[in-house]
Amino acid sequence: MTATPEIIIPAIAEDGSLFPIEKMEAHRIAQQHLAISAFVFSGSRLLIQQRAASKYHCPGKWANTCCSHPHWGETVENAATRRIGEELGISVPLSKTSVFEYRADVGGGLIENERVHVFVGHADETGLAMSLNAEEVSATRWVEVSELPALLAGQPDSLCPWFAIYISHWDELNLGQ
């Protein structure tokens, strides 16, 4: 359960400028940094993923379709497209809907302090062939958006902290659902 130490992501300075930081260091010191979250829908159903057991934080927990970070020098748009391909083996057109900030303790002395660029995509779940990256994702499922609050209320420990935050602030994400 280790992360690759050389991944460099864009962090946010107090003056709003960006600077490069190693991903694990950003999480250890709770440095605010850029992130992406993608939500892929089929009608009123959201594709969610269960994180692989080998992930360095939140292993085995459920999250929205895809969450990650842009590399230093990479646009958030490219990062979102790249990561849904790398994690799920899919290519879905994505549209940026909002920017959302949160801070969450993800265990192991790590803090997510993220400025998240939120993306939405639409796909036909019956025709969407996925090829899961076993190092990232152990399972996926489609969930009715209307069932998400009950999932949060009934099984909060099964969800990644950020997914619980997203469900609690659903309308602020401007997902069109």
PDB file of C-alpha atoms in Angstrom:
ATOM      1  CA  MET A   1       0.000   0.000   0.000  1.00  0.00           C
ATOM      2  CA  THR A   2       2.534   2.547  -1.126  1.00  0.00           C
ATOM      3  CA  ALA A   3       2.213   5.424  -3.519  1.00  0.00           C
ATOM      4  CA  THR A   4       4.704   6.293  -6.198  1.00  0.00           C
ATOM      5  CA  PRO A   5       6.783   9.071  -4.585  1.00  0.00           C
ATOM      6  CA  GLU A   6       7.768  10.820  -7.811  1.00  0.00           C
ATOM      7  CA  ILE A   7       4.273  11.967  -8.817  1.00  0.00           C
ATOM      8  CA  ILE A   8       4.341  15.768  -8.885  1.00  0.00           C
ATOM      9  CA  ILE A   9       1.048  17.649  -8.684  1.00  0.00           C
ATOM     10  CA  PRO A  10       0.076  21.349  -8.666  1.00  0.00           C
ATOM     11  CA  ALA A  11      -0.265  22.805  -5.179  1.00  0.00           C
ATOM     12  CA  ILE A  12      -1.871  26.144  -4.392  1.00  0.00           C
ATOM     13  CA  ALA A  13       0.125  28.839  -2.590  1.00  0.00           C
ATOM     14  CA  GLU A  14      -1.459  31.365  -0.239  1.00  0.00           C
ATOM     15  CA  ASP A  15      -1.384  33.963  -3.033  1.00  0.00           C
ATOM     16  CA  GLY A  16      -3.268  31.576  -5.354  1.00  0.00           C
ATOM     17  CA  SER A  17      -0.296  30.737  -7.551  1.00  0.00           C
ATOM     18  CA  LEU A  18       0.555  27.130  -8.354  1.00  0.00           C
ATOM     19  CA  PHE A  19       3.770  25.348  -7.466  1.00  0.00           C
ATOM     20  CA  PRO A  20       4.928  21.738  -7.877  1.00  0.00           C
ATOM     21  CA  ILE A  21       4.783  19.361  -4.921  1.00  0.00           C
ATOM     22  CA  GLU A  22       5.177  15.619  -4.514  1.00  0.00           C
ATOM     23  CA  LYS A  23       1.708  14.075  -4.119  1.00  0.00           C
ATOM     24  CA  MET A  24       2.306  12.232  -0.845  1.00  0.00           C
ATOM     25  CA  GLU A  25       3.955  15.300   0.688  1.00  0.00           C
ATOM     26  CA  ALA A  26       0.903  17.404  -0.205  1.00  0.00           C
ATOM     27  CA  HIS A  27      -1.277  14.917   1.660  1.00  0.00           C
ATOM     28  CA  ARG A  28       1.087  14.628   4.642  1.00  0.00           C
ATOM     29  CA  ILE A  29       1.237  18.395   5.241  1.00  0.00           C
ATOM     30  CA  ALA A  30      -2.376  19.082   4.147  1.00  0.00           C
ATOM     31  CA  GLN A  31      -1.230  21.470   1.408  1.00  0.00           C
ATOM     32  CA  GLN A  32      -4.136  22.570  -0.755  1.00  0.00           C
ATOM     33  CA  HIS A  33      -3.740  21.231  -4.283  1.00  0.00           C
ATOM     34  CA  LEU A  34      -5.612  20.708  -7.523  1.00  0.00           C
ATOM     35  CA  ALA A  35      -7.687  17.594  -8.092  1.00  0.00           C
ATOM     36  CA  ILE A  36     -10.254  16.240 -10.524  1.00  0.00           C
ATOM     37  CA  SER A  37     -13.455  14.286  -9.949  1.00  0.00           C
ATOM     38  CA  ALA A  38     -15.450  12.726 -12.770  1.00  0.00           C
ATOM     39  CA  PHE A  39     -19.063  11.620 -12.556  1.00  0.00           C
ATOM     40  CA  VAL A  40     -20.299   9.409 -15.414  1.00  0.00           C
ATOM     41  CA  PHE A  41     -24.061   8.968 -15.664  1.00  0.00           C
ATOM     42  CA  SER A  42     -26.341   6.647 -17.580  1.00  0.00           C
ATOM     43  CA  GLY A  43     -29.680   8.407 -17.298  1.00  0.00           C
ATOM     44  CA  SER A  44     -30.275   8.829 -13.560  1.00  0.00           C
ATOM     45  CA  ARG A  45     -27.641   6.252 -12.603  1.00  0.00           C
ATOM     46  CA  LEU A  46     -24.105   7.119 -11.503  1.00  0.00           C
ATOM     47  CA  LEU A  47     -21.127   4.864 -12.147  1.00  0.00           C
ATOM     48  CA  ILE A  48     -19.238   4.412  -8.874  1.00  0.00           C
ATOM     49  CA  GLN A  49     -16.008   2.543  -8.212  1.00  0.00           C
ATOM     50  CA  GLN A  50     -14.626   0.543  -5.329  1.00  0.00           C
ATOM     51  CA  ARG A  51     -10.993   1.431  -4.731  1.00  0.00           C
ATOM     52  CA  ALA A  52      -8.488  -1.406  -4.939  1.00  0.00           C
ATOM     53  CA  ALA A  53      -7.383  -3.059  -1.698  1.00  0.00           C
ATOM     54  CA  SER A  54      -3.803  -1.990  -2.471  1.00  0.00           C
ATOM     55  CA  LYS A  55      -4.549   1.764  -2.531  1.00  0.00           C
ATOM     56  CA  TYR A  56      -2.495   3.774  -0.025  1.00  0.00           C
ATOM     57  CA  HIS A  57      -5.598   5.376   1.456  1.00  0.00           C
ATOM     58  CA  CYS A  58      -9.268   4.440   1.556  1.00  0.00           C
ATOM     59  CA  PRO A  59      -8.697   0.916   0.194  1.00  0.00           C
ATOM     60  CA  GLY A  60     -11.890  -0.982  -0.573  1.00  0.00           C
ATOM     61  CA  LYS A  61     -14.098   2.084  -0.168  1.00  0.00           C
ATOM     62  CA  TRP A  62     -16.584   3.320  -2.749  1.00  0.00           C
ATOM     63  CA  ALA A  63     -16.065   6.612  -4.595  1.00  0.00           C
ATOM     64  CA  ASN A  64     -17.567   8.477  -7.510  1.00  0.00           C
ATOM     65  CA  THR A  65     -16.565   7.417 -11.022  1.00  0.00           C
ATOM     66  CA  CYS A  66     -13.001   8.717 -10.883  1.00  0.00           C
ATOM     67  CA  CYS A  67     -10.927  10.995  -8.637  1.00  0.00           C
ATOM     68  CA  SER A  68      -7.315  11.972  -9.116  1.00  0.00           C
ATOM     69  CA  HIS A  69      -4.830  14.796  -9.563  1.00  0.00           C
ATOM     70  CA  PRO A  70      -3.391  16.488 -12.621  1.00  0.00           C
ATOM     71  CA  HIS A  71       0.328  16.098 -13.069  1.00  0.00           C
ATOM     72  CA  TRP A  72       2.427  19.256 -12.869  1.00  0.00           C
ATOM     73  CA  GLY A  73       1.934  21.097 -16.177  1.00  0.00           C
ATOM     74  CA  GLU A  74      -1.138  19.056 -17.177  1.00  0.00           C
ATOM     75  CA  THR A  75      -4.570  20.636 -17.602  1.00  0.00           C
ATOM     76  CA  VAL A  76      -7.394  19.433 -15.390  1.00  0.00           C
ATOM     77  CA  GLU A  77      -9.345  18.519 -18.536  1.00  0.00           C
ATOM     78  CA  ASN A  78      -6.561  16.244 -19.779  1.00  0.00           C
ATOM     79  CA  ALA A  79      -6.140  14.738 -16.306  1.00  0.00           C
ATOM     80  CA  ALA A  80      -9.826  13.825 -16.075  1.00  0.00           C
ATOM     81  CA  THR A  81      -9.830  12.177 -19.497  1.00  0.00           C
ATOM     82  CA  ARG A  82      -6.525  10.419 -18.823  1.00  0.00           C
ATOM     83  CA  ARG A  83      -7.578   9.033 -15.456  1.00  0.00           C
ATOM     84  CA  ILE A  84     -10.957   7.589 -16.482  1.00  0.00           C
ATOM     85  CA  GLY A  85      -9.049   5.793 -19.223  1.00  0.00           C
ATOM     86  CA  GLU A  86      -6.282   4.583 -16.906  1.00  0.00           C
ATOM     87  CA  GLU A  87      -8.589   3.486 -14.083  1.00  0.00           C
ATOM     88  CA  LEU A  88     -11.664   2.213 -15.916  1.00  0.00           C
ATOM     89  CA  GLY A  89     -10.506   1.691 -19.482  1.00  0.00           C
ATOM     90  CA  ILE A  90     -13.241   3.936 -20.864  1.00  0.00           C
ATOM     91  CA  SER A  91     -13.384   7.003 -23.055  1.00  0.00           C
ATOM     92  CA  VAL A  92     -16.323   9.283 -22.313  1.00  0.00           C
ATOM     93  CA  PRO A  93     -16.622  12.949 -23.328  1.00  0.00           C
ATOM     94  CA  LEU A  94     -16.434  15.071 -20.180  1.00  0.00           C
ATOM     95  CA  SER A  95     -17.650  18.594 -19.421  1.00  0.00           C
ATOM     96  CA  LYS A  96     -16.411  20.694 -16.506  1.00  0.00           C
ATOM     97  CA  THR A  97     -19.309  21.774 -14.304  1.00  0.00           C
ATOM     98  CA  SER A  98     -17.845  23.361 -11.192  1.00  0.00           C
ATOM     99  CA  VAL A  99     -14.958  23.804  -8.808  1.00  0.00           C
ATOM    100  CA  PHE A 100     -15.451  22.516  -5.283  1.00  0.00           C
ATOM    101  CA  GLU A 101     -13.146  22.699  -2.263  1.00  0.00           C
ATOM    102  CA  TYR A 102     -13.004  20.258   0.619  1.00  0.00           C
ATOM    103  CA  ARG A 103     -10.702  19.037   3.352  1.00  0.00           C
ATOM    104  CA  ALA A 104     -10.903  15.482   4.729  1.00  0.00           C
ATOM    105  CA  ASP A 105      -8.840  13.164   6.896  1.00  0.00           C
ATOM    106  CA  VAL A 106      -8.305   9.985   4.867  1.00  0.00           C
ATOM    107  CA  GLY A 107      -6.381   8.116   7.568  1.00  0.00           C
ATOM    108  CA  GLY A 108      -2.755   7.155   7.912  1.00  0.00           C
ATOM    109  CA  GLY A 109      -1.736  10.718   8.731  1.00  0.00           C
ATOM    110  CA  LEU A 110      -2.952  11.954   5.331  1.00  0.00           C
ATOM    111  CA  ILE A 111      -5.253  14.904   4.688  1.00  0.00           C
ATOM    112  CA  GLU A 112      -7.031  15.686   1.438  1.00  0.00           C
ATOM    113  CA  ASN A 113      -7.104  19.481   1.040  1.00  0.00           C
ATOM    114  CA  GLU A 114      -8.369  19.804  -2.485  1.00  0.00           C
ATOM    115  CA  ARG A 115      -9.644  22.296  -5.013  1.00  0.00           C
ATOM    116  CA  VAL A 116     -11.548  19.865  -7.195  1.00  0.00           C
ATOM    117  CA  HIS A 117     -12.462  20.497 -10.808  1.00  0.00           C
ATOM    118  CA  VAL A 118     -15.683  18.535 -11.306  1.00  0.00           C
ATOM    119  CA  PHE A 119     -16.472  16.840 -14.632  1.00  0.00           C
ATOM    120  CA  VAL A 120     -19.591  15.111 -15.931  1.00  0.00           C
ATOM    121  CA  GLY A 121     -19.922  12.538 -18.672  1.00  0.00           C
ATOM    122  CA  HIS A 122     -22.806  10.503 -20.053  1.00  0.00           C
ATOM    123  CA  ALA A 123     -22.712   6.953 -21.353  1.00  0.00           C
ATOM    124  CA  ASP A 124     -25.057   4.060 -22.056  1.00  0.00           C
ATOM    125  CA  GLU A 125     -24.302   1.592 -19.275  1.00  0.00           C
ATOM    126  CA  THR A 126     -25.422  -1.357 -21.418  1.00  0.00           C
ATOM    127  CA  GLY A 127     -22.862  -0.566 -24.108  1.00  0.00           C
ATOM    128  CA  LEU A 128     -20.010   0.710 -21.950  1.00  0.00           C
ATOM    129  CA  ALA A 129     -17.210  -1.853 -21.996  1.00  0.00           C
ATOM    130  CA  MET A 130     -14.863  -1.293 -19.080  1.00  0.00           C
ATOM    131  CA  SER A 131     -11.379  -2.666 -18.490  1.00  0.00           C
ATOM    132  CA  LEU A 132     -10.611  -2.072 -14.815  1.00  0.00           C
ATOM    133  CA  ASN A 133      -7.049  -1.368 -13.710  1.00  0.00           C
ATOM    134  CA  ALA A 134      -6.716  -3.805 -10.780  1.00  0.00           C
ATOM    135  CA  GLU A 135      -4.145  -1.541  -9.090  1.00  0.00           C
ATOM    136  CA  GLU A 136      -6.750   1.230  -8.920  1.00  0.00           C
ATOM    137  CA  VAL A 137     -10.256  -0.284  -8.960  1.00  0.00           C
ATOM    138  CA  SER A 138     -11.637  -3.561  -7.612  1.00  0.00           C
ATOM    139  CA  ALA A 139     -15.272  -3.187  -8.737  1.00  0.00           C
ATOM    140  CA  THR A 140     -17.815  -0.815 -10.252  1.00  0.00           C
ATOM    141  CA  ARG A 141     -21.570  -0.504 -10.081  1.00  0.00           C
ATOM    142  CA  TRP A 142     -24.327   1.790 -11.268  1.00  0.00           C
ATOM    143  CA  VAL A 143     -26.381   3.468  -8.539  1.00  0.00           C
ATOM    144  CA  GLU A 144     -29.529   5.553  -8.825  1.00  0.00           C
ATOM    145  CA  VAL A 145     -28.691   9.135  -7.837  1.00  0.00           C
ATOM    146  CA  SER A 146     -31.832   9.179  -5.677  1.00  0.00           C
ATOM    147  CA  GLU A 147     -30.363   6.299  -3.614  1.00  0.00           C
ATOM    148  CA  LEU A 148     -27.109   8.082  -2.742  1.00  0.00           C
ATOM    149  CA  PRO A 149     -28.404   9.805   0.439  1.00  0.00           C
ATOM    150  CA  ALA A 150     -29.629   6.429   1.761  1.00  0.00           C
ATOM    151  CA  LEU A 151     -26.253   4.867   0.917  1.00  0.00           C
ATOM    152  CA  LEU A 152     -24.533   7.629   2.892  1.00  0.00           C
ATOM    153  CA  ALA A 153     -26.937   7.268   5.833  1.00  0.00           C
ATOM    154  CA  GLY A 154     -26.859   3.471   5.923  1.00  0.00           C
ATOM    155  CA  GLN A 155     -23.256   2.646   5.017  1.00  0.00           C
ATOM    156  CA  PRO A 156     -21.118   5.740   5.668  1.00  0.00           C
ATOM    157  CA  ASP A 157     -17.996   3.696   6.456  1.00  0.00           C
ATOM    158  CA  SER A 158     -18.149   2.049   3.023  1.00  0.00           C
ATOM    159  CA  LEU A 159     -17.633   5.411   1.289  1.00  0.00           C
ATOM    160  CA  CYS A 160     -14.501   7.469   0.729  1.00  0.00           C
ATOM    161  CA  PRO A 161     -14.648  10.690   2.755  1.00  0.00           C
ATOM    162  CA  TRP A 162     -14.796  12.859  -0.375  1.00  0.00           C
ATOM    163  CA  PHE A 163     -17.668  10.840  -1.854  1.00  0.00           C
ATOM    164  CA  ALA A 164     -19.629  11.328   1.377  1.00  0.00           C
ATOM    165  CA  ILE A 165     -18.903  15.061   1.138  1.00  0.00           C
ATOM    166  CA  TYR A 166     -20.013  15.127  -2.504  1.00  0.00           C
ATOM    167  CA  ILE A 167     -23.289  13.379  -1.655  1.00  0.00           C
ATOM    168  CA  SER A 168     -23.900  15.872   1.174  1.00  0.00           C
ATOM    169  CA  HIS A 169     -23.218  18.823  -1.164  1.00  0.00           C
ATOM    170  CA  TRP A 170     -24.706  17.328  -4.348  1.00  0.00           C
ATOM    171  CA  ASP A 171     -26.443  20.497  -5.578  1.00  0.00           C
ATOM    172  CA  GLU A 172     -23.231  22.542  -5.315  1.00  0.00           C
ATOM    173  CA  LEU A 173     -21.484  20.255  -7.822  1.00  0.00           C
ATOM    174  CA  ASN A 174     -23.840  21.311 -10.669  1.00  0.00           C
ATOM    175  CA  LEU A 175     -23.995  17.787 -12.066  1.00  0.00           C
ATOM    176  CA  GLY A 176     -27.333  18.290 -13.801  1.00  0.00           C
ATOM    177  CA  GLN A 177     -28.926  15.329 -12.019  1.00  0.00           C
TER     178      GLN A 177
END
